[in-house]
mmCIF file of C-alpha atoms in Angstrom:
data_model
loop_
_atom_site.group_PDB
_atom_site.id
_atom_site.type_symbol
_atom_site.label_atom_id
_atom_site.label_comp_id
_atom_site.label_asym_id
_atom_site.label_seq_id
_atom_site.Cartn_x
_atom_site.Cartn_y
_atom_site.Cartn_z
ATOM 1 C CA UNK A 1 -0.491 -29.622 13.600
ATOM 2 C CA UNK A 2 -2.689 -29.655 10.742
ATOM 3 C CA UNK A 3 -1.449 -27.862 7.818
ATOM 4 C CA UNK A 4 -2.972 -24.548 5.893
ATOM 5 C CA UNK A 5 -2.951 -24.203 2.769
ATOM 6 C CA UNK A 6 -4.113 -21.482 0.282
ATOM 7 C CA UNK A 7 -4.776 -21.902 -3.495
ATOM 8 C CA UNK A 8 -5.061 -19.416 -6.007
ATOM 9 C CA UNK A 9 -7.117 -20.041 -8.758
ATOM 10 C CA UNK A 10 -8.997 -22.713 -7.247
ATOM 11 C CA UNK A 11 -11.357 -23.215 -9.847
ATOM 12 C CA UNK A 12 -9.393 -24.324 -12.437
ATOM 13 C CA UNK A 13 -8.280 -27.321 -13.649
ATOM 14 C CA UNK A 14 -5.262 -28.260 -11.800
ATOM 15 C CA UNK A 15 -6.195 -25.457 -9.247
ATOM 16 C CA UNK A 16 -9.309 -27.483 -8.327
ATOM 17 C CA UNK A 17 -7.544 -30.439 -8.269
ATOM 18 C CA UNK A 18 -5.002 -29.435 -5.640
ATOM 19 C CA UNK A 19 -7.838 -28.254 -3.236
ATOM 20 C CA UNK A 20 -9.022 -32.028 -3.473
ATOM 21 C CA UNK A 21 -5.487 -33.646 -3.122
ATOM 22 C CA UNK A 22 -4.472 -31.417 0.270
ATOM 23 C CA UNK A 23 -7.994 -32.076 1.451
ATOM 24 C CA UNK A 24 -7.608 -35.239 0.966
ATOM 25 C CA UNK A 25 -4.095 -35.617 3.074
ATOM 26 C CA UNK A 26 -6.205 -33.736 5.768
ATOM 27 C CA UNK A 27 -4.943 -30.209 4.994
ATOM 28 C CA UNK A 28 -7.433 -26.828 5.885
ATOM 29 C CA UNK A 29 -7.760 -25.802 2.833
ATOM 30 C CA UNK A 30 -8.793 -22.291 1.589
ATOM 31 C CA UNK A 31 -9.695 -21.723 -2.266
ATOM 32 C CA UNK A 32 -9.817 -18.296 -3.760
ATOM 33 C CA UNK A 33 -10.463 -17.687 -7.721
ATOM 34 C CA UNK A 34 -12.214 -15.625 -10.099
ATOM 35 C CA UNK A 35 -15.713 -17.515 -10.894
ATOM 36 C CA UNK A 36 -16.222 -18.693 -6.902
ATOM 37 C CA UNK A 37 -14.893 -15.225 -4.899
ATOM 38 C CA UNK A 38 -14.473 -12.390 -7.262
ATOM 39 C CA UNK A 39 -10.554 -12.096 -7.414
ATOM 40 C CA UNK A 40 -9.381 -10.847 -10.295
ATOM 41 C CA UNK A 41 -5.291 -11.287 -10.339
ATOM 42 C CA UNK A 42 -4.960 -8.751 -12.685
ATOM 43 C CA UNK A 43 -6.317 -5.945 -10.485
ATOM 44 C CA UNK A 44 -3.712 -5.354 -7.564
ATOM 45 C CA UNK A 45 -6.624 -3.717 -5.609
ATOM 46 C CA UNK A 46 -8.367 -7.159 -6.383
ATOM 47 C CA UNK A 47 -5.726 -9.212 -5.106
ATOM 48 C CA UNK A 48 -5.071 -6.874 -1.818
ATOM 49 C CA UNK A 49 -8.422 -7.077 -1.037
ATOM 50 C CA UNK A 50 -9.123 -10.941 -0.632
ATOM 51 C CA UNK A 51 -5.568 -11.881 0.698
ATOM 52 C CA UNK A 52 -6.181 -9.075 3.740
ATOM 53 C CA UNK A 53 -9.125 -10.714 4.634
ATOM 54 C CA UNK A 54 -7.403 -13.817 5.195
ATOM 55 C CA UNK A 55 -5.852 -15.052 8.392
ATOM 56 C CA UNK A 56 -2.266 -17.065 8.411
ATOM 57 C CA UNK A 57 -0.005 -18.036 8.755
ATOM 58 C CA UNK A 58 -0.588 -20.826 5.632
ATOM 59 C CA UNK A 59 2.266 -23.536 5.324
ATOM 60 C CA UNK A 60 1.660 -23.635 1.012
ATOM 61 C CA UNK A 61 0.657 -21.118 -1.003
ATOM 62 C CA UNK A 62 0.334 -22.210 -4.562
ATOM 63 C CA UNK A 63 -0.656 -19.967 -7.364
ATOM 64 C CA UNK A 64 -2.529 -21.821 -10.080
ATOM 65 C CA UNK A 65 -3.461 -18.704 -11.821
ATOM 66 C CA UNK A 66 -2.841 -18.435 -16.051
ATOM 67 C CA UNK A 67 -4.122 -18.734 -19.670
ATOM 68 C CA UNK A 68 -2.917 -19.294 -22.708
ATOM 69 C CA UNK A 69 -5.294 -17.921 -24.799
ATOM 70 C CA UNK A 70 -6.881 -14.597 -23.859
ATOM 71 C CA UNK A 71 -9.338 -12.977 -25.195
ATOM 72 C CA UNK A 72 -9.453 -15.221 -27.653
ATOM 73 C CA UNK A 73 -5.641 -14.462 -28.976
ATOM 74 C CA UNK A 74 -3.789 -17.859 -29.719
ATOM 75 C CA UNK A 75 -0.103 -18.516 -28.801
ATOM 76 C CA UNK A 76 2.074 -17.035 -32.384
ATOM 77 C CA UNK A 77 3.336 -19.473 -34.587
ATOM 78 C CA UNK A 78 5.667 -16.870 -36.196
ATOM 79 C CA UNK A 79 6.470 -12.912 -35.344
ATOM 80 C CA UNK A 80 4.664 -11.526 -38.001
ATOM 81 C CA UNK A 81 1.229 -12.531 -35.875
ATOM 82 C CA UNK A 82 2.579 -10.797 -32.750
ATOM 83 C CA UNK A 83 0.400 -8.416 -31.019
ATOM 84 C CA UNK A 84 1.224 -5.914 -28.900
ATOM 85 C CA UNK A 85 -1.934 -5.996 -27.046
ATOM 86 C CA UNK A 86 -1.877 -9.630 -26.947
ATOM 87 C CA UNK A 87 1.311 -9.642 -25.272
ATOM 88 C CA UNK A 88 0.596 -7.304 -22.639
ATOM 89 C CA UNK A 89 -2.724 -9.154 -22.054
ATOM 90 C CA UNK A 90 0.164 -11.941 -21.235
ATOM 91 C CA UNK A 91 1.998 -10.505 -18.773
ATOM 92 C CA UNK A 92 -0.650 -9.004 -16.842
ATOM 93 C CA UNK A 93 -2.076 -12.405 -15.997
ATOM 94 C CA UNK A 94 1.107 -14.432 -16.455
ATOM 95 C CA UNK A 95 3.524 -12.792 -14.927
ATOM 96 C CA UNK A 96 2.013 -9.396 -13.055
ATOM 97 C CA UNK A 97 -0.290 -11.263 -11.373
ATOM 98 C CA UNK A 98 1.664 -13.643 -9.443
ATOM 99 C CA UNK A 99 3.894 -10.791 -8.458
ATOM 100 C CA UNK A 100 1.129 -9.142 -6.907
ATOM 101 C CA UNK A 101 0.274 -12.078 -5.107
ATOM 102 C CA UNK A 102 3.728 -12.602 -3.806
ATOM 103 C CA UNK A 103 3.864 -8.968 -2.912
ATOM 104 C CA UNK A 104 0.504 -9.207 -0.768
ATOM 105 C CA UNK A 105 0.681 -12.586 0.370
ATOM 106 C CA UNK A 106 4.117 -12.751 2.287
ATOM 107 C CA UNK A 107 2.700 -11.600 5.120
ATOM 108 C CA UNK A 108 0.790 -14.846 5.368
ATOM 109 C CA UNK A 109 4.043 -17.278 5.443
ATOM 110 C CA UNK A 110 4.987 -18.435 8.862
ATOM 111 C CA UNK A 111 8.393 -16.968 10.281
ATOM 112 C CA UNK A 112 9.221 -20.093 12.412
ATOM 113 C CA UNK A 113 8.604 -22.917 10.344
ATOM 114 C CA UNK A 114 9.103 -24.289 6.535
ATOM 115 C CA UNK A 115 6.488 -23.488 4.153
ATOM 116 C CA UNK A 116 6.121 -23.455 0.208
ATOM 117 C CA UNK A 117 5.445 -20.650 -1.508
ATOM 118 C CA UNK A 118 4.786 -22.097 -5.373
ATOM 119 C CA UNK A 119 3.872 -20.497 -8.800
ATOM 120 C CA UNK A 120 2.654 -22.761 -11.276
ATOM 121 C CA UNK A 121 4.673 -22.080 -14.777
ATOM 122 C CA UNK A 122 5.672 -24.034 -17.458
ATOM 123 C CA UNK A 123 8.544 -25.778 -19.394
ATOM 124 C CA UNK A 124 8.260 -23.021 -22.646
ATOM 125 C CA UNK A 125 9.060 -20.668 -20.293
ATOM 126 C CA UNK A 126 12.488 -22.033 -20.281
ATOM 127 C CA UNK A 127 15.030 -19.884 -22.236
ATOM 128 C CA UNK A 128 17.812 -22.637 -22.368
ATOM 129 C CA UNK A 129 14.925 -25.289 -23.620
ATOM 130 C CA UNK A 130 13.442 -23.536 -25.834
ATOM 131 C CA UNK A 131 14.573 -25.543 -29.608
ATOM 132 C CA UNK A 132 11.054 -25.278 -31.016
ATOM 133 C CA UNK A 133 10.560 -21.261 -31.286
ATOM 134 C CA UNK A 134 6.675 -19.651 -31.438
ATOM 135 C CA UNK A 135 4.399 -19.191 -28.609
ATOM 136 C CA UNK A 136 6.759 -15.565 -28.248
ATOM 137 C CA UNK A 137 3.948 -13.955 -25.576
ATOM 138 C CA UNK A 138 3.303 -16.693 -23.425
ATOM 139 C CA UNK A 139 6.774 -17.804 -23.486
ATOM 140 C CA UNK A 140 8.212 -14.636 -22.639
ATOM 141 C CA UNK A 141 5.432 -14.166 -19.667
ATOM 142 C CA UNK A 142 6.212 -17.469 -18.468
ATOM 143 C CA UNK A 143 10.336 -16.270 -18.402
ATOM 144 C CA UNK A 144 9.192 -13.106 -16.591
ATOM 145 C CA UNK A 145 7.725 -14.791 -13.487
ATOM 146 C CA UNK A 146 9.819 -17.269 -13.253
ATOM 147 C CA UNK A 147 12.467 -14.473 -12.905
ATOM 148 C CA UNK A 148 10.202 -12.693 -10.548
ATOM 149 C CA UNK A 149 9.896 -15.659 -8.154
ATOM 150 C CA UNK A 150 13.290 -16.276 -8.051
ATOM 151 C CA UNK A 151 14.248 -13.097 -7.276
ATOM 152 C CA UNK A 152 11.537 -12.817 -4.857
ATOM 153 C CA UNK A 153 13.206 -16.096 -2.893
ATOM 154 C CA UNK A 154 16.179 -14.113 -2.181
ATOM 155 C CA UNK A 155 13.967 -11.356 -0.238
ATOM 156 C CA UNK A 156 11.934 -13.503 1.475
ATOM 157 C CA UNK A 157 14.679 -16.044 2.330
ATOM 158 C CA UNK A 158 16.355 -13.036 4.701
ATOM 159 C CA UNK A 159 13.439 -12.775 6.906
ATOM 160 C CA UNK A 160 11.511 -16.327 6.207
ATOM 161 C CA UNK A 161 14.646 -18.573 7.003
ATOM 162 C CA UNK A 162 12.595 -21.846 6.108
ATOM 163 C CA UNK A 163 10.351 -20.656 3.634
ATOM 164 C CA UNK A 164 10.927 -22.158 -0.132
ATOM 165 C CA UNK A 165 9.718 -19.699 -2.674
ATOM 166 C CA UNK A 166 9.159 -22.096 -6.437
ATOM 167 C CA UNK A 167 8.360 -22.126 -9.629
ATOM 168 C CA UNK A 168 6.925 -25.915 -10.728
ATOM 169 C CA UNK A 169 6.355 -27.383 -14.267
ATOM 170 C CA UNK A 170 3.051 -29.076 -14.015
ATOM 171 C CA UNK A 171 3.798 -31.339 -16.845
ATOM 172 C CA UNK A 172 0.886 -31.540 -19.817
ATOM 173 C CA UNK A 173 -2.460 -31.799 -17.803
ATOM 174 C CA UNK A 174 -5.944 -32.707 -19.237
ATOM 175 C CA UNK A 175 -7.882 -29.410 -18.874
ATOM 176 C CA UNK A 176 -9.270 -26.857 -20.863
ATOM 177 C CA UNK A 177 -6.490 -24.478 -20.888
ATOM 178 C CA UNK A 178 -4.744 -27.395 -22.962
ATOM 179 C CA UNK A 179 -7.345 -29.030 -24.175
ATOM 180 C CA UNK A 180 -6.537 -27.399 -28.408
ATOM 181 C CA UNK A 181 -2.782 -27.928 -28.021
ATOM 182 C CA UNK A 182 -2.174 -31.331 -26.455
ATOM 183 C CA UNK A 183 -2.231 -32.917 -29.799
ATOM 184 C CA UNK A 184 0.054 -36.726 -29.681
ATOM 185 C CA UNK A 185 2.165 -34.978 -26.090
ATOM 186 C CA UNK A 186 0.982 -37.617 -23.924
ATOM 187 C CA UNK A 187 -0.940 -36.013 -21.092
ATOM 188 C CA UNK A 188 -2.491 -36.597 -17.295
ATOM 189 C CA UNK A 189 -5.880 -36.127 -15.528
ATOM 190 C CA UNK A 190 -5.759 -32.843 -12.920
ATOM 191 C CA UNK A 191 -5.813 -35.446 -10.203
ATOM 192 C CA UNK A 192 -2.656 -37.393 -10.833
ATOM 193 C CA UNK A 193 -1.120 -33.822 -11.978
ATOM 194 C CA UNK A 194 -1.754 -32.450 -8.327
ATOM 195 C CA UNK A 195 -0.518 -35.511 -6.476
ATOM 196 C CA UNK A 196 3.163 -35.307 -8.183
ATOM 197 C CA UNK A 197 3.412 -31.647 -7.599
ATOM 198 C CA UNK A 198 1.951 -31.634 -4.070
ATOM 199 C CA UNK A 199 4.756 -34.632 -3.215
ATOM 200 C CA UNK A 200 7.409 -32.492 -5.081
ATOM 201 C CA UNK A 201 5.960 -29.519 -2.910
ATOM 202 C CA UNK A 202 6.201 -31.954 -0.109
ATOM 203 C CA UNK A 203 10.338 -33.141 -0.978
ATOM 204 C CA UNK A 204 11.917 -29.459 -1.177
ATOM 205 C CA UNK A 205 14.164 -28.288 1.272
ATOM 206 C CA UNK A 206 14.851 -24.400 1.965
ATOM 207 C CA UNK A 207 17.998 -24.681 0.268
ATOM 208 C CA UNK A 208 16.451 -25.337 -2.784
ATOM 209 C CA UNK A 209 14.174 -22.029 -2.476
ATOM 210 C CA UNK A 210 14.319 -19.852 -5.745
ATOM 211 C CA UNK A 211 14.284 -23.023 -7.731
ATOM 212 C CA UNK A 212 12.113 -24.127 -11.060
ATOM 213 C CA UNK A 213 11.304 -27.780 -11.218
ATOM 214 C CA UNK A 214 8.647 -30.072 -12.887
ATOM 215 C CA UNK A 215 6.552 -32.389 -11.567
ATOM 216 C CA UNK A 216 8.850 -35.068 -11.112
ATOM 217 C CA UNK A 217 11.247 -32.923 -9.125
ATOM 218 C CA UNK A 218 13.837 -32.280 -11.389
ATOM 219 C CA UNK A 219 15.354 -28.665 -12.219
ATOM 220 C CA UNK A 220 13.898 -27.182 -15.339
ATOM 221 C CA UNK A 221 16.681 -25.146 -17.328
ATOM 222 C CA UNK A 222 16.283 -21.295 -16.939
#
């Protein structure tokens, strides 16, 4: 059976990049994002709206949504440049919107089979590896959906028995969104980015459902 998969925030970097890579390994692949369908994740209406109109079941959902800078606010080096705006700019993107996703698109996860519901985060969203400080909005964002997809694993786990509900660490990926901050951190193109997490996408088990990992597989501290 050929597998369907959905992709949120298909025109962006790594987003675009995992349409190509399931395409590639013969998946039907549906895109939805901002610049090609109108979906805006921060609008719930938004997001209601374009994932009703869809048909499932989909085996992988991946959300690819997120910025770093919005509205032209940069990440905080220290708390004095903390904005409360700025933050809440954060977590309606970050965090809100990937919530609203999950809430709209369980209903297109198959009940009788595995399938992989994934959120794209990142490692600073990790309390326990957090050594270097700064970056307080995104961080914090970054905490709150991780939190809110692995809390969301235990729901759907009671009625999707093989779904597995993830967060994944893409690693440090050539795009724009990174594009001012890579600096000497050795980074990948999108393409070879996509490939490890689809294969990590590809190596979970249910078991390991509510789970953050990066894009070698391994758990990423909480």
């Amino acid at each position: 059976m050929t597998e369907k998969a959905l992709i949120i925030g298909a025109s962006g970097g790594i987003g675009a990049a995992l349409v190509a890579e399931l395409d590639r390994r013969g998946a039907e692949v549906t895109g939805l994002s901002r610049s090609g369908d109108g979906l805006d994740v921060t609008d719930e209406d938004s997001i209601a709206t374009h994932l009703g109109a869809l048909d499932g079941p989909f085996d992988r959902i991946v959300v690819a949504t997120g910025a770093l800078e919005i509205d032209g606010a940069v990440p905080e080096k220290a708390l004095k440049q903390l904005s409360g705006i700025s933050m809440v700019d954060q977590f309606r993107l970050n965090t809100v919107g990937p919530a609203m996703i999950l809430k709209h698109g369980l209903r297109l996860l198959p009940r009788d089979r595995r399938s992989v519901f994934a959120v794209l985060s990142a490692r600073v969203g990790s309390i326990g590896d957090n050594r270097l400080g700064g970056w307080i909005s995104y961080r914090t964002a970054k905490a709150a959906v991780n939190q809110v997809v692995h809390t969301a694993a235990i729901e759907i786990g009671r009625t999707h028995k093989q779904a597995i509900c993830v967060v994944l660490h893409p690693g440090t990926v050539q795009t724009r969104f990174t594009e001012k901050y890579v600096g000497r951190h050795p980074a990948v193109p999108p393409a070879e980015a996509a490939g490890h997490l689809v294969s990590v996408m590809d190596r979970l088990t249910p078991p390991e459902t509510g789970g953050f990992f990066d894009w070698a597989g391994k758990p990423v501290p909480w």
